[in-house]
Amino acid sequence: MTLQEIVAQLNLTCLTKPRDFSTVRIRSGYASDLLSCVMAGARYHGVWVTLQSHSNIVAVAALLELNAVIITENARPDQDTIEKANEEGVNLFLTDKPTFWVVGKLWEMGVRDS
Amino acid sequence: MEEGQTGDTLLRVERGITDEAIGQITRVEELFYELKIEDSMTRDPKVVTPEVPMRAVLELFRQTRISGAPVVDQDTLVGIISIEDLIRALVKSDLDVPLKHYMTSKVITVQAQSPVIEALKTFAQTRVGRLPVLDENGRLVGIITKGDITRGVLRALQHEIQLEELKRYRASHLFEDIISDRTSLVLRYYIKPRDFAHGGQASHHIKRALLRLGASPQVARRCGIAAYEAEMNLIIHTTNGGVIRVGIEPTDILVETFDDGPGIPDIQLAMTPGYSTASEEVREMGFGAGMGLKNIERCADSMQLESTPGKGTHLTIRIYLRPPGGQIRDHKI
């Protein structure tokens, strides 16, 4: 599954610098709003679905080398966070849908490793 | 993919590949957005005027080994003539007519200041082989082909790799070049209380320093995660902040944190997964899951936590670069 297909099917808004997501492979996902759980549970290069939107999500995503962070329920991060994400090469996406819906869609699309 | 053939050939190498390769490829894509067309194009291209006969075009292409040239009339771009046009003329043995009869006069151009991705998109959409480049005043300043873009990206990549390699080389030879009975490198980071805006910065720097020093990505990740949790603990819980001290030696990395309070009354309880004393406000940000110390323990080869209420806490994390006895612990990270 490529990130481009995920972005298109889930109709995600890319908050950070757009790139060619058709070569970014997503095989695993993790959903939690507790950062230490993410630190313990998220796989490298996977996607993380969360309601958190403060700047520390960028630090977590960068340390785990995550390929995408999907922020749900329109919890839009501030501009500083987006800039920090651009600096660190972290891809941030926004959706108005709740986490449950996003995870369901990802599962349907075949992103099932956790 | 839509982004043009040059991208394709560079990017298709990928399938089924290492983490490192993915990093590299992503950087190539980034470069498509960062590199300006003017940095990759050929400057001062050979130009021709509309009245020049096709025979002269043939001669020009043969001598200069180019396959297309912009047609300029009194400083204005009026068309483009390519090897395909020349072939059409050759088929009809029509080499003595002015080139204006064979040139393409609806010229697709790109702007010098645009990122090269714009040129790649245009190549993909139009199937033309070369694009004249105009400056902000509409003046012809160059010409760009897919080959120019590939070369430009490779040049930029090469430059970056060389810089990083040089930094790594210098750093990783630190231990070899300096002779002593015991050499160590100490990094110190001062962490302020409640400084959530900079949370994770020190651990990020630690991870990067270790990679430069030649640590394996797995070791760097483990140190990164352990340092992150320790850093966040200083930010969340301490009265006056604290210090992270990273001691790097040829065989192991020692990460320590020091603070002067408030201290942990019951360490065993603090180590229990899910137990946290973080405030409601901090929990709302997703911290204080009661997993931090467990995460540190999981990443470390050994961990020690000493604390005196009212005095402070001293955390010691050791991660081996070369495990004693050769047995590497499986950390699944």
Short mmCIF file of C-alpha atoms in Angstrom, two decimals:
data_model
loop_
_atom_site.label_atom_id
_atom_site.label_comp_id
_atom_site.label_asym_id
_atom_site.label_seq_id
_atom_site.Cartn_x
_atom_site.Cartn_y
_atom_site.Cartn_z
CA MET A 1 0.00 0.00 0.00
CA THR A 2 1.47 3.37 -0.93
CA LEU A 3 0.96 6.54 1.04
CA GLN A 4 -0.43 8.15 -2.11
CA GLU A 5 -3.26 5.59 -2.28
CA ILE A 6 -4.01 6.14 1.40
CA VAL A 7 -4.07 9.92 1.01
CA ALA A 8 -6.41 9.63 -1.99
CA GLN A 9 -8.81 7.03 -0.54
CA LEU A 10 -9.10 8.67 2.86
CA ASN A 11 -9.18 12.13 1.32
CA LEU A 12 -6.46 13.41 3.67
CA THR A 13 -5.21 16.97 3.67
CA CYS A 14 -1.43 17.17 3.54
CA LEU A 15 -0.28 19.84 6.02
CA THR A 16 3.44 19.56 5.34
CA LYS A 17 5.45 20.05 2.16
CA PRO A 18 3.91 17.89 -0.57
CA ARG A 19 6.06 15.08 -1.90
CA ASP A 20 5.69 12.13 -4.19
CA PHE A 21 3.92 9.72 -1.86
CA SER A 22 3.55 7.03 -4.54
CA THR A 23 6.89 5.53 -3.56
CA VAL A 24 6.31 5.57 0.19
CA ARG A 25 5.16 2.11 1.28
CA ILE A 26 2.94 1.73 4.32
CA ARG A 27 2.64 -1.72 5.83
CA SER A 28 1.97 -1.05 9.48
CA GLY A 29 -0.10 1.28 11.58
CA TYR A 30 -0.62 2.33 15.16
CA ALA A 31 -3.35 4.35 16.85
CA SER A 32 -3.01 6.02 20.24
CA ASP A 33 -3.03 9.44 21.83
CA LEU A 34 -0.56 8.41 24.52
CA LEU A 35 2.93 9.26 23.33
CA SER A 36 4.80 6.67 25.36
CA CYS A 37 2.51 3.96 24.04
CA VAL A 38 3.33 5.11 20.55
CA MET A 39 7.02 5.04 21.45
CA ALA A 40 6.62 1.47 22.61
CA GLY A 41 4.20 0.18 20.02
CA ALA A 42 4.52 1.92 16.67
CA ARG A 43 6.63 0.20 14.04
CA TYR A 44 9.32 2.03 12.11
CA HIS A 45 8.11 3.56 8.84
CA GLY A 46 4.47 2.98 9.70
CA VAL A 47 1.53 5.35 9.96
CA TRP A 48 0.30 6.78 13.27
CA VAL A 49 -3.30 7.87 13.76
CA THR A 50 -3.88 10.32 16.61
CA LEU A 51 -5.99 13.12 17.97
CA GLN A 52 -2.92 14.85 19.41
CA SER A 53 -1.73 17.86 17.48
CA HIS A 54 0.87 19.61 19.64
CA SER A 55 4.48 19.90 18.55
CA ASN A 56 5.71 16.85 20.45
CA ILE A 57 4.04 14.52 17.94
CA VAL A 58 6.74 15.64 15.51
CA ALA A 59 9.50 14.60 17.91
CA VAL A 60 7.86 11.21 18.39
CA ALA A 61 7.34 10.68 14.65
CA ALA A 62 10.92 11.74 13.87
CA LEU A 63 12.46 9.46 16.48
CA LEU A 64 10.39 6.53 15.24
CA GLU A 65 11.02 7.46 11.60
CA LEU A 66 7.29 7.22 10.90
CA ASN A 67 6.19 7.75 7.32
CA ALA A 68 2.95 9.53 8.18
CA VAL A 69 1.00 11.02 11.05
CA ILE A 70 -2.76 11.27 10.48
CA ILE A 71 -4.37 13.79 12.81
CA THR A 72 -8.09 13.12 13.21
CA GLU A 73 -11.23 15.17 13.95
CA ASN A 74 -9.72 18.28 12.41
CA ALA A 75 -7.40 18.88 15.37
CA ARG A 76 -5.21 21.14 13.25
CA PRO A 77 -1.69 21.68 14.64
CA ASP A 78 -0.28 25.21 14.82
CA GLN A 79 2.08 26.63 12.21
CA ASP A 80 5.19 26.09 14.38
CA THR A 81 4.42 22.39 14.58
CA ILE A 82 3.98 22.17 10.81
CA GLU A 83 7.26 24.00 10.25
CA LYS A 84 9.04 21.73 12.69
CA ALA A 85 7.60 18.73 10.82
CA ASN A 86 8.92 20.12 7.54
CA GLU A 87 12.36 20.53 9.10
CA GLU A 88 12.38 16.98 10.41
CA GLY A 89 10.91 15.48 7.24
CA VAL A 90 7.76 14.29 9.02
CA ASN A 91 4.59 14.02 6.89
CA LEU A 92 1.51 15.39 8.69
CA PHE A 93 -2.03 14.79 7.40
CA LEU A 94 -5.37 16.07 8.61
CA THR A 95 -8.86 14.61 8.38
CA ASP A 96 -12.24 15.55 9.86
CA LYS A 97 -13.02 11.86 10.44
CA PRO A 98 -12.52 10.24 13.87
CA THR A 99 -9.63 7.86 14.59
CA PHE A 100 -11.94 4.81 14.55
CA TRP A 101 -13.04 5.55 10.99
CA VAL A 102 -9.47 6.14 9.77
CA VAL A 103 -8.18 2.93 11.30
CA GLY A 104 -11.13 1.00 9.82
CA LYS A 105 -10.34 2.34 6.37
CA LEU A 106 -6.64 1.56 6.71
CA TRP A 107 -7.48 -1.99 7.78
CA GLU A 108 -9.84 -2.35 4.81
CA MET A 109 -7.05 -1.18 2.52
CA GLY A 110 -4.77 -3.88 3.86
CA VAL A 111 -2.62 -1.96 6.33
CA ARG A 112 -2.78 -4.61 9.04
CA ASP A 113 0.67 -5.01 10.57
CA SER A 114 0.94 -3.61 14.04
CA MET B 1 3.33 7.64 -11.09
CA GLU B 2 2.60 10.90 -12.73
CA GLU B 3 5.74 12.82 -12.02
CA GLY B 4 7.58 12.10 -15.22
CA GLN B 5 10.02 9.58 -16.58
CA THR B 6 13.18 10.86 -14.96
CA GLY B 7 11.61 10.45 -11.56
CA ASP B 8 10.47 7.01 -12.58
CA THR B 9 13.85 5.65 -13.46
CA LEU B 10 15.43 7.07 -10.34
CA LEU B 11 12.65 5.94 -8.10
CA ARG B 12 11.86 2.54 -9.48
CA VAL B 13 15.08 1.15 -8.08
CA GLU B 14 13.27 1.01 -4.77
CA ARG B 15 10.85 -2.02 -4.46
CA GLY B 16 11.45 -4.33 -1.59
CA ILE B 17 14.40 -2.52 -0.10
CA THR B 18 16.25 -1.40 2.95
CA ASP B 19 15.26 1.40 5.29
CA GLU B 20 18.33 3.31 4.25
CA ALA B 21 17.34 3.12 0.59
CA ILE B 22 13.91 4.50 1.40
CA GLY B 23 15.56 7.43 3.13
CA GLN B 24 17.66 8.09 0.06
CA ILE B 25 14.71 7.87 -2.32
CA THR B 26 12.62 10.21 -0.26
CA ARG B 27 15.51 12.66 -0.41
CA VAL B 28 15.50 12.42 -4.22
CA GLU B 29 11.81 13.30 -4.26
CA GLU B 30 12.46 16.21 -1.94
CA LEU B 31 15.16 17.44 -4.24
CA PHE B 32 12.64 17.57 -7.09
CA TYR B 33 10.87 20.22 -5.04
CA GLU B 34 13.94 21.98 -3.70
CA LEU B 35 16.15 22.22 -6.77
CA LYS B 36 15.40 25.20 -8.99
CA ILE B 37 15.14 24.68 -12.72
CA GLU B 38 17.88 27.29 -13.20
CA ASP B 39 20.26 25.14 -11.13
CA SER B 40 19.82 22.12 -13.38
CA MET B 41 19.32 23.66 -16.83
CA THR B 42 21.91 24.21 -19.53
CA ARG B 43 22.67 27.93 -19.67
CA ASP B 44 23.20 29.92 -22.87
CA PRO B 45 21.85 27.20 -25.13
CA LYS B 46 22.58 27.17 -28.87
CA VAL B 47 19.82 29.15 -30.54
CA VAL B 48 18.84 29.52 -34.20
CA THR B 49 16.87 32.12 -36.12
CA PRO B 50 13.73 31.31 -38.18
CA GLU B 51 15.31 31.96 -41.57
CA VAL B 52 18.20 29.51 -41.15
CA PRO B 53 17.87 26.57 -43.57
CA MET B 54 17.28 23.06 -42.25
CA ARG B 55 20.68 22.05 -43.62
CA ALA B 56 22.35 24.40 -41.10
CA VAL B 57 20.24 22.86 -38.33
CA LEU B 58 21.52 19.42 -39.37
CA GLU B 59 25.07 20.73 -39.23
CA LEU B 60 24.53 22.35 -35.81
CA PHE B 61 23.01 19.20 -34.30
CA ARG B 62 25.77 17.05 -35.79
CA GLN B 63 28.61 19.24 -34.57
CA THR B 64 27.32 20.09 -31.10
CA ARG B 65 25.59 16.73 -30.49
CA ILE B 66 22.41 18.40 -29.32
CA SER B 67 18.97 17.22 -30.36
CA GLY B 68 16.97 20.43 -30.21
CA ALA B 69 17.36 24.20 -30.15
CA PRO B 70 15.12 27.18 -29.35
CA VAL B 71 14.29 29.46 -32.27
CA VAL B 72 14.77 33.13 -31.43
CA ASP B 73 13.74 36.15 -33.48
CA GLN B 74 15.02 39.51 -32.19
CA ASP B 75 15.39 38.31 -28.61
CA THR B 76 11.95 36.70 -28.60
CA LEU B 77 11.41 32.98 -28.41
CA VAL B 78 9.29 32.06 -31.45
CA GLY B 79 9.66 28.31 -31.68
CA ILE B 80 11.68 25.20 -31.07
CA ILE B 81 13.35 22.93 -33.58
CA SER B 82 14.17 19.34 -32.72
CA ILE B 83 15.77 16.30 -34.26
CA GLU B 84 12.27 14.95 -35.00
CA ASP B 85 11.59 18.02 -37.15
CA LEU B 86 14.91 17.48 -38.89
CA ILE B 87 14.00 13.85 -39.65
CA ARG B 88 10.73 14.98 -41.23
CA ALA B 89 12.69 17.34 -43.47
CA LEU B 90 15.25 14.66 -44.30
CA VAL B 91 12.53 12.20 -45.32
CA LYS B 92 11.25 14.76 -47.82
CA SER B 93 14.81 15.78 -48.84
CA ASP B 94 13.72 19.28 -47.93
CA LEU B 95 16.88 20.65 -46.35
CA ASP B 96 17.07 24.01 -48.10
CA VAL B 97 13.88 25.56 -46.73
CA PRO B 98 14.06 27.92 -43.73
CA LEU B 99 13.59 26.05 -40.48
CA LYS B 100 10.47 28.09 -39.62
CA HIS B 101 8.50 25.69 -41.87
CA TYR B 102 9.40 22.74 -39.70
CA MET B 103 9.70 24.24 -36.21
CA THR B 104 7.08 23.93 -33.49
CA SER B 105 5.87 27.45 -32.89
CA LYS B 106 3.59 26.75 -29.94
CA VAL B 107 6.41 26.46 -27.44
CA ILE B 108 5.85 25.09 -23.99
CA THR B 109 8.22 26.80 -21.55
CA VAL B 110 9.06 26.70 -17.86
CA GLN B 111 10.18 29.37 -15.42
CA ALA B 112 13.79 29.49 -14.20
CA GLN B 113 12.70 30.02 -10.59
CA SER B 114 10.32 27.03 -10.48
CA PRO B 115 11.32 23.77 -8.81
CA VAL B 116 12.39 21.00 -11.20
CA ILE B 117 9.23 19.06 -10.32
CA GLU B 118 7.37 21.55 -12.55
CA ALA B 119 9.54 20.60 -15.50
CA LEU B 120 9.03 16.90 -14.74
CA LYS B 121 5.26 17.36 -14.67
CA THR B 122 5.39 19.21 -17.99
CA PHE B 123 7.49 16.43 -19.51
CA ALA B 124 4.97 13.84 -18.34
CA GLN B 125 1.97 15.80 -19.63
CA THR B 126 3.35 16.88 -23.00
CA ARG B 127 5.86 14.22 -24.03
CA VAL B 128 8.27 16.89 -25.29
CA GLY B 129 11.96 16.18 -24.82
CA ARG B 130 13.24 19.62 -23.89
CA LEU B 131 11.83 22.80 -22.46
CA PRO B 132 13.10 26.33 -23.01
CA VAL B 133 13.53 28.15 -19.70
CA LEU B 134 12.42 31.76 -19.32
CA ASP B 135 13.31 34.27 -16.60
CA GLU B 136 10.74 36.52 -14.92
CA ASN B 137 10.92 38.94 -17.85
CA GLY B 138 10.14 36.23 -20.37
CA ARG B 139 13.71 36.16 -21.66
CA LEU B 140 15.23 32.85 -22.76
CA VAL B 141 17.92 31.92 -20.23
CA GLY B 142 18.38 28.19 -20.78
CA ILE B 143 17.05 24.85 -21.85
CA ILE B 144 16.27 21.82 -19.73
CA THR B 145 15.97 18.12 -20.56
CA LYS B 146 15.20 15.10 -18.39
CA GLY B 147 18.88 14.28 -18.53
CA ASP B 148 19.72 17.72 -17.09
CA ILE B 149 17.35 17.06 -14.18
CA THR B 150 18.79 13.64 -13.48
CA ARG B 151 22.30 15.08 -13.51
CA GLY B 152 21.26 18.03 -11.33
CA VAL B 153 19.62 15.78 -8.73
CA LEU B 154 22.52 13.34 -8.71
CA ARG B 155 24.96 16.22 -8.30
CA ALA B 156 23.00 17.63 -5.36
CA LEU B 157 22.67 14.19 -3.80
CA GLN B 158 26.34 13.46 -4.26
CA HIS B 159 27.21 16.76 -2.62
CA GLU B 160 25.00 16.04 0.39
CA ILE B 161 26.28 12.50 0.75
CA GLN B 162 29.87 13.73 0.63
CA LEU B 163 29.17 16.32 3.32
CA GLU B 164 27.47 13.79 5.58
CA GLU B 165 30.19 11.20 4.92
CA LEU B 166 32.84 13.74 5.80
CA LYS B 167 31.05 14.59 9.03
CA ARG B 168 30.66 10.90 9.80
CA TYR B 169 34.23 10.14 8.90
CA ARG B 170 35.53 12.88 11.15
CA ALA B 171 33.25 11.83 13.99
CA SER B 172 33.77 8.09 13.72
CA HIS B 173 37.54 8.47 13.68
CA LEU B 174 37.49 10.44 16.87
CA PHE B 175 38.17 7.36 18.93
CA GLU B 176 40.91 6.09 16.63
CA ASP B 177 42.78 9.33 16.17
CA ILE B 178 42.99 10.30 19.80
CA ILE B 179 45.21 8.02 21.80
CA SER B 180 44.60 7.62 25.49
CA ASP B 181 44.11 4.77 27.94
CA ARG B 182 40.43 5.49 27.97
CA THR B 183 38.73 7.93 25.59
CA SER B 184 35.18 9.08 26.04
CA LEU B 185 33.00 11.78 24.60
CA VAL B 186 30.50 13.52 26.84
CA LEU B 187 27.43 15.37 25.57
CA ARG B 188 25.34 17.45 27.97
CA TYR B 189 21.84 18.78 27.43
CA TYR B 190 20.13 21.16 29.83
CA ILE B 191 16.41 20.52 30.03
CA LYS B 192 13.99 23.15 31.31
CA PRO B 193 10.86 22.19 33.27
CA ARG B 194 7.55 22.30 31.35
CA ASP B 195 9.39 23.16 28.11
CA PHE B 196 7.08 21.03 25.96
CA ALA B 197 7.85 23.09 22.87
CA HIS B 198 11.40 21.72 22.82
CA GLY B 199 10.47 18.26 24.05
CA GLY B 200 12.34 15.60 22.10
CA GLN B 201 14.99 17.94 20.76
CA ALA B 202 17.82 16.69 22.97
CA SER B 203 17.02 13.04 22.23
CA HIS B 204 16.90 13.82 18.53
CA HIS B 205 20.36 15.40 18.76
CA ILE B 206 21.65 12.43 20.72
CA LYS B 207 20.39 10.00 18.11
CA ARG B 208 21.96 11.99 15.28
CA ALA B 209 25.29 12.30 17.10
CA LEU B 210 25.40 8.54 17.61
CA LEU B 211 24.71 7.87 13.94
CA ARG B 212 27.52 10.23 13.01
CA LEU B 213 29.83 8.46 15.40
CA GLY B 214 29.16 5.25 13.55
CA ALA B 215 26.63 3.57 15.87
CA SER B 216 24.25 1.13 14.16
CA PRO B 217 20.75 2.48 13.39
CA GLN B 218 19.32 0.01 15.90
CA VAL B 219 21.55 1.23 18.73
CA ALA B 220 20.84 4.86 17.77
CA ARG B 221 17.08 4.20 17.84
CA ARG B 222 17.23 2.51 21.24
CA CYS B 223 19.23 5.41 22.68
CA GLY B 224 16.85 7.85 21.00
CA ILE B 225 13.76 6.30 22.57
CA ALA B 226 15.35 5.90 26.01
CA ALA B 227 16.67 9.47 25.93
CA TYR B 228 13.28 10.79 24.76
CA GLU B 229 11.44 9.24 27.68
CA ALA B 230 14.09 10.48 30.11
CA GLU B 231 13.95 13.95 28.57
CA MET B 232 10.16 14.09 28.80
CA ASN B 233 10.33 12.97 32.44
CA LEU B 234 12.60 15.94 33.20
CA ILE B 235 10.20 18.27 31.39
CA ILE B 236 7.04 16.86 32.97
CA HIS B 237 8.06 16.10 36.52
CA THR B 238 11.05 18.10 37.74
CA THR B 239 10.92 21.27 39.79
CA ASN B 240 13.87 23.00 38.14
CA GLY B 241 14.59 20.87 35.11
CA GLY B 242 17.68 18.75 34.83
CA VAL B 243 20.64 17.57 32.82
CA ILE B 244 21.01 14.72 30.35
CA ARG B 245 24.58 13.51 30.19
CA VAL B 246 25.56 11.10 27.45
CA GLY B 247 28.92 9.41 27.85
CA ILE B 248 30.07 7.71 24.68
CA GLU B 249 32.89 5.21 24.82
CA PRO B 250 34.15 2.74 22.22
CA THR B 251 32.19 -0.08 23.83
CA ASP B 252 29.06 1.46 25.30
CA ILE B 253 26.86 4.49 25.74
CA LEU B 254 25.88 5.73 29.15
CA VAL B 255 22.87 8.03 29.30
CA GLU B 256 22.29 9.67 32.65
CA THR B 257 19.82 12.24 33.88
CA PHE B 258 20.21 14.35 36.98
CA ASP B 259 17.67 16.60 38.63
CA ASP B 260 17.17 18.21 42.02
CA GLY B 261 13.63 17.25 42.76
CA PRO B 262 10.97 16.49 43.68
CA GLY B 263 12.22 12.87 43.66
CA ILE B 264 10.29 9.60 43.45
CA PRO B 265 8.90 8.26 46.76
CA ASP B 266 8.27 4.70 45.51
CA ILE B 267 10.45 3.58 42.61
CA GLN B 268 8.80 0.17 42.28
CA LEU B 269 5.42 1.85 41.92
CA ALA B 270 6.85 4.33 39.40
CA MET B 271 8.12 1.40 37.34
CA THR B 272 4.65 -0.21 37.20
CA PRO B 273 3.23 0.11 33.69
CA GLY B 274 0.31 2.52 33.67
CA TYR B 275 1.24 4.25 36.91
CA SER B 276 1.74 7.99 36.52
CA THR B 277 1.73 11.09 38.67
CA ALA B 278 1.40 13.48 35.73
CA SER B 279 -1.20 16.22 35.99
CA GLU B 280 -4.47 16.08 34.09
CA GLU B 281 -3.24 18.90 31.86
CA VAL B 282 -0.09 17.01 30.90
CA ARG B 283 -2.07 13.81 30.31
CA GLU B 284 -4.34 15.63 27.92
CA MET B 285 -1.30 16.22 25.75
CA GLY B 286 -0.74 12.50 25.65
CA PHE B 287 2.05 12.32 28.21
CA GLY B 288 1.96 10.56 31.53
CA ALA B 289 0.78 7.21 30.15
CA GLY B 290 2.86 5.52 32.82
CA MET B 291 4.94 3.81 30.14
CA GLY B 292 8.04 6.00 30.04
CA LEU B 293 10.25 4.13 32.48
CA LYS B 294 9.14 0.79 31.02
CA ASN B 295 10.12 2.02 27.58
CA ILE B 296 13.53 2.99 28.89
CA GLU B 297 13.98 -0.42 30.48
CA ARG B 298 12.99 -2.11 27.21
CA CYS B 299 15.59 -0.16 25.23
CA ALA B 300 18.44 -0.36 27.71
CA ASP B 301 20.92 -3.15 28.37
CA SER B 302 20.82 -2.05 31.97
CA MET B 303 18.97 0.64 33.84
CA GLN B 304 19.26 2.04 37.32
CA LEU B 305 16.97 4.51 39.02
CA GLU B 306 17.93 6.16 42.30
CA SER B 307 15.84 8.81 43.95
CA THR B 308 15.50 10.63 47.21
CA PRO B 309 12.29 12.59 47.81
CA GLY B 310 13.11 16.24 48.25
CA LYS B 311 16.58 15.80 46.82
CA GLY B 312 16.33 14.50 43.32
CA THR B 313 16.60 11.63 40.89
CA HIS B 314 19.51 10.02 39.09
CA LEU B 315 18.71 7.74 36.17
CA THR B 316 21.39 5.61 34.53
CA ILE B 317 20.88 3.83 31.23
CA ARG B 318 23.56 1.71 29.61
CA ILE B 319 23.50 0.52 26.04
CA TYR B 320 26.32 -1.63 24.68
CA LEU B 321 27.79 -0.99 21.27
CA ARG B 322 29.63 -4.28 21.37
CA PRO B 323 27.96 -6.56 23.86
CA PRO B 324 30.23 -8.18 26.46
CA GLY B 325 30.73 -11.84 25.57
CA GLY B 326 29.42 -11.18 22.07
CA GLN B 327 25.82 -11.97 22.97
CA ILE B 328 23.49 -9.30 21.64
CA ARG B 329 20.18 -8.84 23.38
CA ASP B 330 17.20 -9.03 21.04
CA HIS B 331 15.44 -5.72 21.49
CA LYS B 332 13.11 -6.03 18.50
CA ILE B 333 13.54 -2.37 17.69
#
